[in-house]
Tab-separated table of C-alpha atoms and ligand atoms in Angstrom:
chain	number	residue	atom	x	y	z
N	1	MET	CA	366.161	-101.718	111.937
N	2	THR	CA	363.329	-103.569	110.190
N	3	PRO	CA	359.975	-102.144	111.276
N	4	ASP	CA	357.592	-104.473	113.136
N	5	ARG	CA	354.700	-105.699	110.994
N	6	TYR	CA	350.976	-105.665	111.803
N	7	VAL	CA	347.872	-106.220	109.695
N	8	VAL	CA	344.112	-106.002	109.857
N	9	ALA	CA	342.697	-109.367	108.804
N	10	GLY	CA	339.228	-109.665	107.301
N	11	HIS	CA	337.067	-110.548	104.323
N	12	PRO	CA	336.515	-108.076	102.763
N	13	VAL	CA	339.237	-105.808	104.131
N	14	GLU	CA	340.405	-103.508	101.300
N	15	HIS	CA	338.005	-100.797	102.542
N	16	SER	CA	339.545	-100.761	106.036
N	17	GLN	CA	340.700	-97.421	107.468
N	18	SER	CA	342.897	-99.156	110.058
N	19	PRO	CA	346.177	-98.800	108.078
N	20	PHE	CA	345.590	-95.018	107.833
N	21	ILE	CA	344.838	-94.769	111.561
N	22	HIS	CA	347.759	-96.911	112.755
N	23	ALA	CA	350.214	-95.165	110.409
N	24	ALA	CA	349.154	-91.831	111.944
N	25	PHE	CA	349.572	-93.229	115.488
N	26	ALA	CA	353.006	-94.648	114.600
N	27	ARG	CA	354.215	-91.315	113.177
N	28	ALA	CA	352.940	-89.386	116.200
N	29	THR	CA	354.514	-91.757	118.739
N	30	GLY	CA	357.730	-92.520	116.804
N	31	GLN	CA	357.079	-96.277	116.593
N	32	ALA	CA	358.939	-98.227	113.883
N	33	MET	CA	356.132	-100.317	112.411
N	34	VAL	CA	354.174	-100.983	109.245
N	35	TYR	CA	350.475	-101.827	109.219
N	36	GLU	CA	348.673	-103.264	106.179
N	37	THR	CA	345.474	-105.069	105.203
N	38	MET	CA	345.479	-108.869	104.911
N	39	LEU	CA	342.645	-110.532	102.999
N	40	CYS	CA	341.917	-113.991	104.414
N	41	PRO	CA	339.937	-116.645	102.516
N	42	LEU	CA	336.635	-117.341	104.282
N	43	ASP	CA	337.813	-120.879	105.072
N	44	GLY	CA	341.424	-119.916	105.739
N	45	PHE	CA	341.598	-117.333	108.537
N	46	ALA	CA	343.668	-119.362	111.021
N	47	ALA	CA	346.137	-120.610	108.395
N	48	THR	CA	346.648	-117.105	106.965
N	49	VAL	CA	347.217	-115.505	110.363
N	50	ARG	CA	349.593	-118.294	111.465
N	51	ARG	CA	351.595	-117.853	108.256
N	52	PHE	CA	351.845	-114.115	108.888
N	53	ALA	CA	353.048	-114.735	112.461
N	54	GLY	CA	355.534	-117.343	111.174
N	55	GLU	CA	356.948	-114.746	108.782
N	56	GLY	CA	357.664	-112.390	111.673
N	57	GLY	CA	354.348	-110.496	112.029
N	58	ARG	CA	353.851	-109.114	115.549
N	59	GLY	CA	350.075	-108.919	115.759
N	60	CYS	CA	346.830	-108.249	113.957
N	61	ASN	CA	343.451	-106.660	114.228
N	62	VAL	CA	340.525	-108.752	113.141
N	63	THR	CA	337.360	-107.628	111.423
N	64	VAL	CA	334.214	-109.197	109.959
N	65	PRO	CA	333.659	-112.140	109.856
N	66	PHE	CA	336.549	-113.582	111.859
N	67	LYS	CA	336.254	-112.192	115.408
N	68	HIS	CA	334.912	-115.472	116.786
N	69	GLU	CA	337.651	-117.490	115.099
N	70	ALA	CA	340.231	-115.060	116.470
N	71	PHE	CA	338.815	-115.700	119.933
N	72	GLU	CA	339.544	-119.412	119.466
N	73	LEU	CA	343.121	-118.713	118.358
N	74	ALA	CA	344.033	-116.776	121.505
N	75	ALA	CA	345.855	-118.696	124.242
N	76	ARG	CA	345.110	-115.892	126.750
N	77	ARG	CA	342.212	-113.431	126.640
N	78	SER	CA	341.374	-110.173	128.376
N	79	PRO	CA	338.284	-110.346	130.622
N	80	ARG	CA	336.342	-108.154	128.163
N	81	ALA	CA	337.193	-110.474	125.268
N	82	ALA	CA	336.146	-113.466	127.362
N	83	LEU	CA	332.761	-111.844	127.998
N	84	ALA	CA	332.282	-110.830	124.362
N	85	LEU	CA	333.357	-114.270	123.046
N	86	ALA	CA	335.028	-112.248	120.274
N	87	VAL	CA	338.545	-110.931	119.692
N	88	ASN	CA	339.497	-108.004	117.445
N	89	THR	CA	343.135	-107.709	118.568
N	90	LEU	CA	345.671	-110.554	118.544
N	91	ARG	CA	349.203	-109.962	119.814
N	92	PHE	CA	351.619	-112.742	118.921
N	93	ASP	CA	353.385	-113.125	122.277
N	94	PRO	CA	356.100	-115.819	122.268
N	95	ASP	CA	354.460	-117.603	125.236
N	96	GLY	CA	351.011	-117.727	123.580
N	97	TRP	CA	348.848	-115.300	121.617
N	98	PHE	CA	346.994	-112.647	123.627
N	99	GLY	CA	343.452	-111.776	122.503
N	100	ASP	CA	341.596	-108.585	123.391
N	101	ASN	CA	338.367	-106.927	122.312
N	102	THR	CA	338.778	-103.163	122.086
N	103	ASP	CA	335.493	-102.336	120.295
N	104	GLY	CA	333.427	-101.575	123.403
N	105	ALA	CA	336.105	-99.504	125.102
N	106	GLY	CA	336.433	-97.548	121.847
N	107	LEU	CA	332.686	-96.949	121.738
N	108	VAL	CA	332.556	-95.776	125.361
N	109	ARG	CA	335.517	-93.457	124.930
N	110	ASP	CA	334.019	-91.955	121.779
N	111	ILE	CA	330.673	-91.344	123.479
N	112	GLU	CA	332.227	-89.828	126.584
N	113	THR	CA	335.229	-87.959	125.173
N	114	HIS	CA	334.417	-86.942	121.609
N	115	ALA	CA	330.618	-86.723	121.872
N	116	GLY	CA	330.852	-85.318	125.422
N	117	ARG	CA	328.150	-87.587	126.918
N	118	PRO	CA	329.194	-89.244	130.200
N	119	LEU	CA	327.397	-92.584	130.454
N	120	ARG	CA	327.030	-92.661	134.219
N	121	GLY	CA	323.354	-92.692	135.171
N	122	ARG	CA	322.191	-92.708	131.517
N	123	ARG	CA	319.590	-94.964	129.896
N	124	VAL	CA	321.130	-96.741	126.908
N	125	LEU	CA	319.562	-98.768	124.092
N	126	LEU	CA	321.913	-101.115	122.273
N	127	VAL	CA	320.319	-102.273	119.023
N	128	GLY	CA	321.770	-105.560	117.753
N	129	ALA	CA	323.197	-108.671	119.371
N	130	GLY	CA	325.943	-109.673	116.936
N	131	GLY	CA	329.700	-109.448	117.393
N	132	ALA	CA	329.822	-105.652	117.635
N	133	ALA	CA	327.063	-105.496	120.257
N	134	ALA	CA	328.726	-108.302	122.220
N	135	GLY	CA	331.921	-106.263	122.394
N	136	ALA	CA	330.037	-103.134	123.453
N	137	LEU	CA	327.781	-104.434	126.202
N	138	GLY	CA	330.366	-105.084	128.944
N	139	PRO	CA	332.077	-101.674	128.632
N	140	LEU	CA	328.676	-99.884	128.547
N	141	ILE	CA	327.782	-101.608	131.830
N	142	GLU	CA	331.163	-100.827	133.374
N	143	ALA	CA	330.782	-97.164	132.394
N	144	GLY	CA	327.890	-96.954	134.867
N	145	ALA	CA	324.803	-96.535	132.688
N	146	SER	CA	321.688	-96.789	134.880
N	147	GLU	CA	319.997	-99.074	132.359
N	148	VAL	CA	321.082	-100.924	129.229
N	149	ALA	CA	318.444	-102.533	127.015
N	150	VAL	CA	319.529	-104.853	124.203
N	151	ALA	CA	317.021	-105.061	121.334
N	152	ASN	CA	317.552	-107.488	118.487
N	153	ARG	CA	315.665	-108.828	115.477
N	154	THR	CA	316.272	-112.356	116.747
N	155	ARG	CA	315.106	-112.037	120.349
N	156	GLU	CA	316.906	-115.221	121.512
N	157	LYS	CA	320.291	-113.699	120.670
N	158	ALA	CA	319.515	-110.646	122.812
N	159	ASP	CA	318.413	-112.968	125.656
N	160	GLU	CA	321.628	-114.934	125.437
N	161	LEU	CA	323.844	-111.827	125.373
N	162	VAL	CA	322.010	-110.331	128.338
N	163	GLU	CA	322.219	-113.560	130.371
N	164	ARG	CA	325.976	-113.673	129.840
N	165	HIS	CA	326.274	-110.152	131.275
N	166	ARG	CA	323.851	-110.547	134.216
N	167	ALA	CA	326.498	-110.905	136.903
N	168	LEU	CA	328.525	-107.940	135.620
N	169	ALA	CA	325.389	-105.760	135.502
N	170	ALA	CA	324.444	-106.783	139.046
N	171	ARG	CA	327.935	-105.871	140.294
N	172	HIS	CA	327.611	-102.415	138.731
N	173	GLY	CA	323.965	-101.882	139.714
N	174	VAL	CA	322.868	-101.623	136.089
N	175	ALA	CA	319.330	-102.635	135.032
N	176	LEU	CA	319.798	-104.956	132.059
N	177	ALA	CA	317.012	-106.184	129.761
N	178	ALA	CA	316.563	-107.988	126.458
N	179	ARG	CA	313.909	-106.634	124.097
N	180	THR	CA	312.480	-107.098	120.640
N	181	LEU	CA	312.887	-104.405	117.979
N	182	ALA	CA	309.131	-103.752	118.016
N	183	ASP	CA	309.115	-103.294	121.794
N	184	ALA	CA	312.467	-101.602	122.303
N	185	GLY	CA	311.225	-99.089	124.896
N	186	THR	CA	311.082	-95.287	124.808
N	187	ALA	CA	313.031	-92.091	125.539
N	188	TYR	CA	316.616	-93.348	125.913
N	189	ASP	CA	319.471	-90.902	126.432
N	190	ILE	CA	321.771	-92.835	124.109
N	191	VAL	CA	320.853	-95.195	121.255
N	192	VAL	CA	323.593	-97.260	119.594
N	193	ASN	CA	322.884	-99.019	116.290
N	194	ALA	CA	325.136	-102.081	116.298
N	195	THR	CA	323.184	-103.929	113.606
N	196	ALA	CA	324.251	-104.440	110.031
N	197	SER	CA	321.022	-102.728	108.854
N	198	SER	CA	322.820	-99.605	107.595
N	199	LEU	CA	325.399	-101.696	105.778
N	200	GLN	CA	322.603	-103.500	103.962
N	201	GLY	CA	320.683	-100.283	103.243
N	202	ASP	CA	317.726	-101.649	105.224
N	203	ALA	CA	315.076	-99.680	107.124
N	204	ILE	CA	315.857	-98.137	110.519
N	205	PRO	CA	315.390	-101.080	112.876
N	206	VAL	CA	313.570	-99.269	115.725
N	207	ASP	CA	310.763	-96.739	116.160
N	208	ALA	CA	311.711	-93.085	116.773
N	209	ARG	CA	310.036	-93.283	120.203
N	210	VAL	CA	313.302	-94.784	121.468
N	211	LEU	CA	314.847	-91.288	121.248
N	212	ARG	CA	314.304	-88.705	123.939
N	213	PRO	CA	314.666	-85.099	122.680
N	214	GLY	CA	318.390	-84.348	122.373
N	215	ALA	CA	319.388	-88.008	122.684
N	216	LEU	CA	322.672	-89.161	121.189
N	217	ALA	CA	322.064	-91.639	118.345
N	218	LEU	CA	325.202	-93.418	117.148
N	219	ASP	CA	325.528	-95.784	114.212
N	220	MET	CA	328.622	-97.985	114.296
N	221	MET	CA	328.782	-97.636	110.496
N	222	TYR	CA	330.263	-94.608	108.748
N	223	GLY	CA	330.376	-92.986	105.309
N	224	PRO	CA	327.353	-93.235	102.987
N	225	ALA	CA	326.072	-96.362	104.783
N	226	ALA	CA	325.440	-94.393	107.983
N	227	ARG	CA	323.620	-91.485	106.319
N	228	GLY	CA	320.127	-92.973	106.497
N	229	PHE	CA	320.340	-93.647	110.230
N	230	MET	CA	321.861	-90.237	110.945
N	231	ALA	CA	319.203	-88.391	108.916
N	232	TRP	CA	316.486	-90.360	110.741
N	233	ALA	CA	318.002	-89.466	114.126
N	234	GLN	CA	318.276	-85.765	113.296
N	235	ALA	CA	314.740	-85.658	111.916
N	236	HIS	CA	313.545	-86.907	115.305
N	237	GLY	CA	315.410	-84.385	117.429
N	238	ALA	CA	318.492	-86.454	118.282
N	239	VAL	CA	322.189	-85.651	117.885
N	240	ALA	CA	323.518	-88.067	115.262
N	241	ARG	CA	326.978	-89.611	115.252
N	242	ASP	CA	328.664	-92.177	113.014
N	243	GLY	CA	331.165	-94.921	113.924
N	244	LEU	CA	334.407	-93.153	112.965
N	245	GLY	CA	335.171	-92.017	116.525
N	246	MET	CA	334.651	-95.546	117.809
N	247	LEU	CA	336.898	-96.844	115.037
N	248	VAL	CA	339.745	-94.504	115.989
N	249	GLU	CA	339.349	-95.180	119.720
N	250	GLN	CA	339.249	-98.980	119.372
N	251	ALA	CA	342.385	-98.661	117.238
N	252	ALA	CA	344.077	-96.574	119.965
N	253	GLU	CA	343.340	-99.337	122.509
N	254	ALA	CA	344.771	-101.931	120.112
N	255	PHE	CA	347.838	-99.777	119.398
N	256	GLU	CA	348.521	-99.580	123.130
N	257	ALA	CA	348.213	-103.375	123.427
N	258	PHE	CA	350.670	-103.779	120.524
N	259	ARG	CA	353.205	-101.078	121.391
N	260	GLY	CA	352.705	-100.163	125.047
N	261	VAL	CA	352.148	-96.523	124.098
N	262	ARG	CA	348.848	-94.631	124.184
N	263	PRO	CA	348.416	-92.449	121.082
N	264	ALA	CA	346.461	-89.185	121.054
N	265	THR	CA	343.304	-89.507	118.973
N	266	ALA	CA	341.612	-86.127	118.375
N	267	GLU	CA	343.743	-85.055	115.397
N	268	VAL	CA	343.626	-88.513	113.830
N	269	LEU	CA	339.833	-88.517	114.091
N	270	ASP	CA	339.690	-85.082	112.416
N	271	ALA	CA	341.911	-86.298	109.595
N	272	LEU	CA	339.890	-89.492	109.165
N	273	GLN	CA	336.589	-87.606	109.070
N	274	ARG	CA	338.013	-85.357	106.311
N	275	ARG	CA	339.372	-88.373	104.430
N	276	VAL	CA	336.048	-90.229	104.495
N	277	ARG	CA	334.091	-87.077	103.560
N	278	GLU	CA	336.349	-86.370	100.586
N	279	ALA	CA	336.223	-89.983	99.411
N	280	HIS	CA	332.429	-89.870	99.252
N	281	GLN	CA	331.775	-86.339	97.922
I	301	NAP	P1	327.036	-109.449	113.001
I	301	NAP	O1	327.729	-110.204	114.068
I	301	NAP	O2	326.805	-110.086	111.676
I	301	NAP	O3	325.605	-109.011	113.625
I	301	NAP	C1	324.675	-108.374	112.820
I	301	NAP	C2	323.564	-107.794	113.689
I	301	NAP	O4	322.738	-106.987	112.865
I	301	NAP	C3	322.645	-108.838	114.325
I	301	NAP	O5	322.215	-108.342	115.562
I	301	NAP	C4	321.505	-108.921	113.310
I	301	NAP	O6	320.291	-109.368	113.857
I	301	NAP	C5	321.387	-107.468	112.940
I	301	NAP	N1	320.759	-107.195	111.658
I	301	NAP	C6	321.245	-107.453	110.421
I	301	NAP	N2	320.411	-106.952	109.495
I	301	NAP	C7	319.394	-106.361	110.149
I	301	NAP	C8	318.229	-105.671	109.746
I	301	NAP	N3	317.946	-105.500	108.454
I	301	NAP	N4	317.397	-105.181	110.681
I	301	NAP	C9	317.660	-105.361	111.985
I	301	NAP	N5	318.751	-106.017	112.442
I	301	NAP	C10	319.599	-106.510	111.528
I	301	NAP	O7	327.770	-108.065	112.686
I	301	NAP	P2	328.660	-107.188	113.706
I	301	NAP	O8	330.064	-107.659	113.647
I	301	NAP	O9	327.952	-107.140	114.992
I	301	NAP	O10	328.641	-105.741	113.010
I	301	NAP	C11	327.506	-104.869	113.067
I	301	NAP	C12	327.890	-103.509	112.507
I	301	NAP	O11	328.816	-102.830	113.325
I	301	NAP	C13	328.526	-103.596	111.127
I	301	NAP	O12	327.924	-102.613	110.332
I	301	NAP	C14	329.997	-103.273	111.393
I	301	NAP	O13	330.635	-102.709	110.264
I	301	NAP	C15	329.880	-102.294	112.543
I	301	NAP	N6	331.110	-102.187	113.404
I	301	NAP	C16	331.722	-100.971	113.540
I	301	NAP	C17	332.852	-100.818	114.379
I	301	NAP	C18	333.511	-99.470	114.534
I	301	NAP	O14	334.630	-99.407	115.082
I	301	NAP	N7	332.898	-98.392	114.140
I	301	NAP	C19	333.351	-101.919	115.071
I	301	NAP	C20	332.698	-103.160	114.927
I	301	NAP	C21	331.582	-103.271	114.080
I	301	NAP	P3	319.973	-110.945	113.948
I	301	NAP	O15	320.642	-111.447	115.202
I	301	NAP	O16	318.497	-111.001	114.040
I	301	NAP	O17	320.495	-111.582	112.695
């Protein structure tokens, strides 16, 4: 039997750890599938993905900078993708492509399961208002945080993201606020860096007052790019975490959408952490 084919589509995409993660899930669950990277030209995402589907591909994950375009390609969307206005998982169903956004669920599961910090009743600062933050905000609200503040360099983008989530926050009794980076607030239990500042090697975007002693500070980046943020967090009494756990958990959600099977993640995360450490020694 020919294995089903999946890809992660992006630009750039060669660096992606998704093929390693999905291959491990497939082995562990006995699924006959192959999963590769697919580089898409910046002006050719839709054409490249359609060609892949036409050649028998079954679905794809989508990374920077195409999550908004992937949203447009989906005929049906999960409620969380509809709220994020971004799709990172496309399943090529015969009756119309299904689009989901698994980033936020992956983040929440990593925080609660791997980092051992239940979100219920916690004060959370989400730094950034781009695609990654948009995917994270709904699931953070649904997890029952008491307060979620969104701080962004461009204040208007934080305002817009917060407005879109007002009704959801009201339903869950979550205090939701948009803030500037300079006035991000103080003493949060959990601080999530969803900006591209680490990727660009830029300064830490917020003041250390945002951290309460023992806070969890998570950068969605990983490898050398996350080191600056993690060192800053530790120096200010926080527990630092990179984005590898989120990456594995969002992949597990996507794998379930593709294959209907939920893979175990702890061993895959261990293996990925070793792999990334060894690659950057
Ligand atoms: P994006 O849509 O381009 O948004 C970038 C965000 O970063 C914006 O909020 C932007 O602020 C902010 N920003 C950029 N440079 C900054 C700086 N020097 N100081 C302060 N803020 C800055 O990117 P994205 O898709 O949200 O991705 C953000 C990060 O998350 C990337 O590093 C990505 O690799 C990572 N990510 C990780 C996972 C995972 O599974 N671990 C999943 C998704 C994304 P403005 O609005 O002011 O421009």
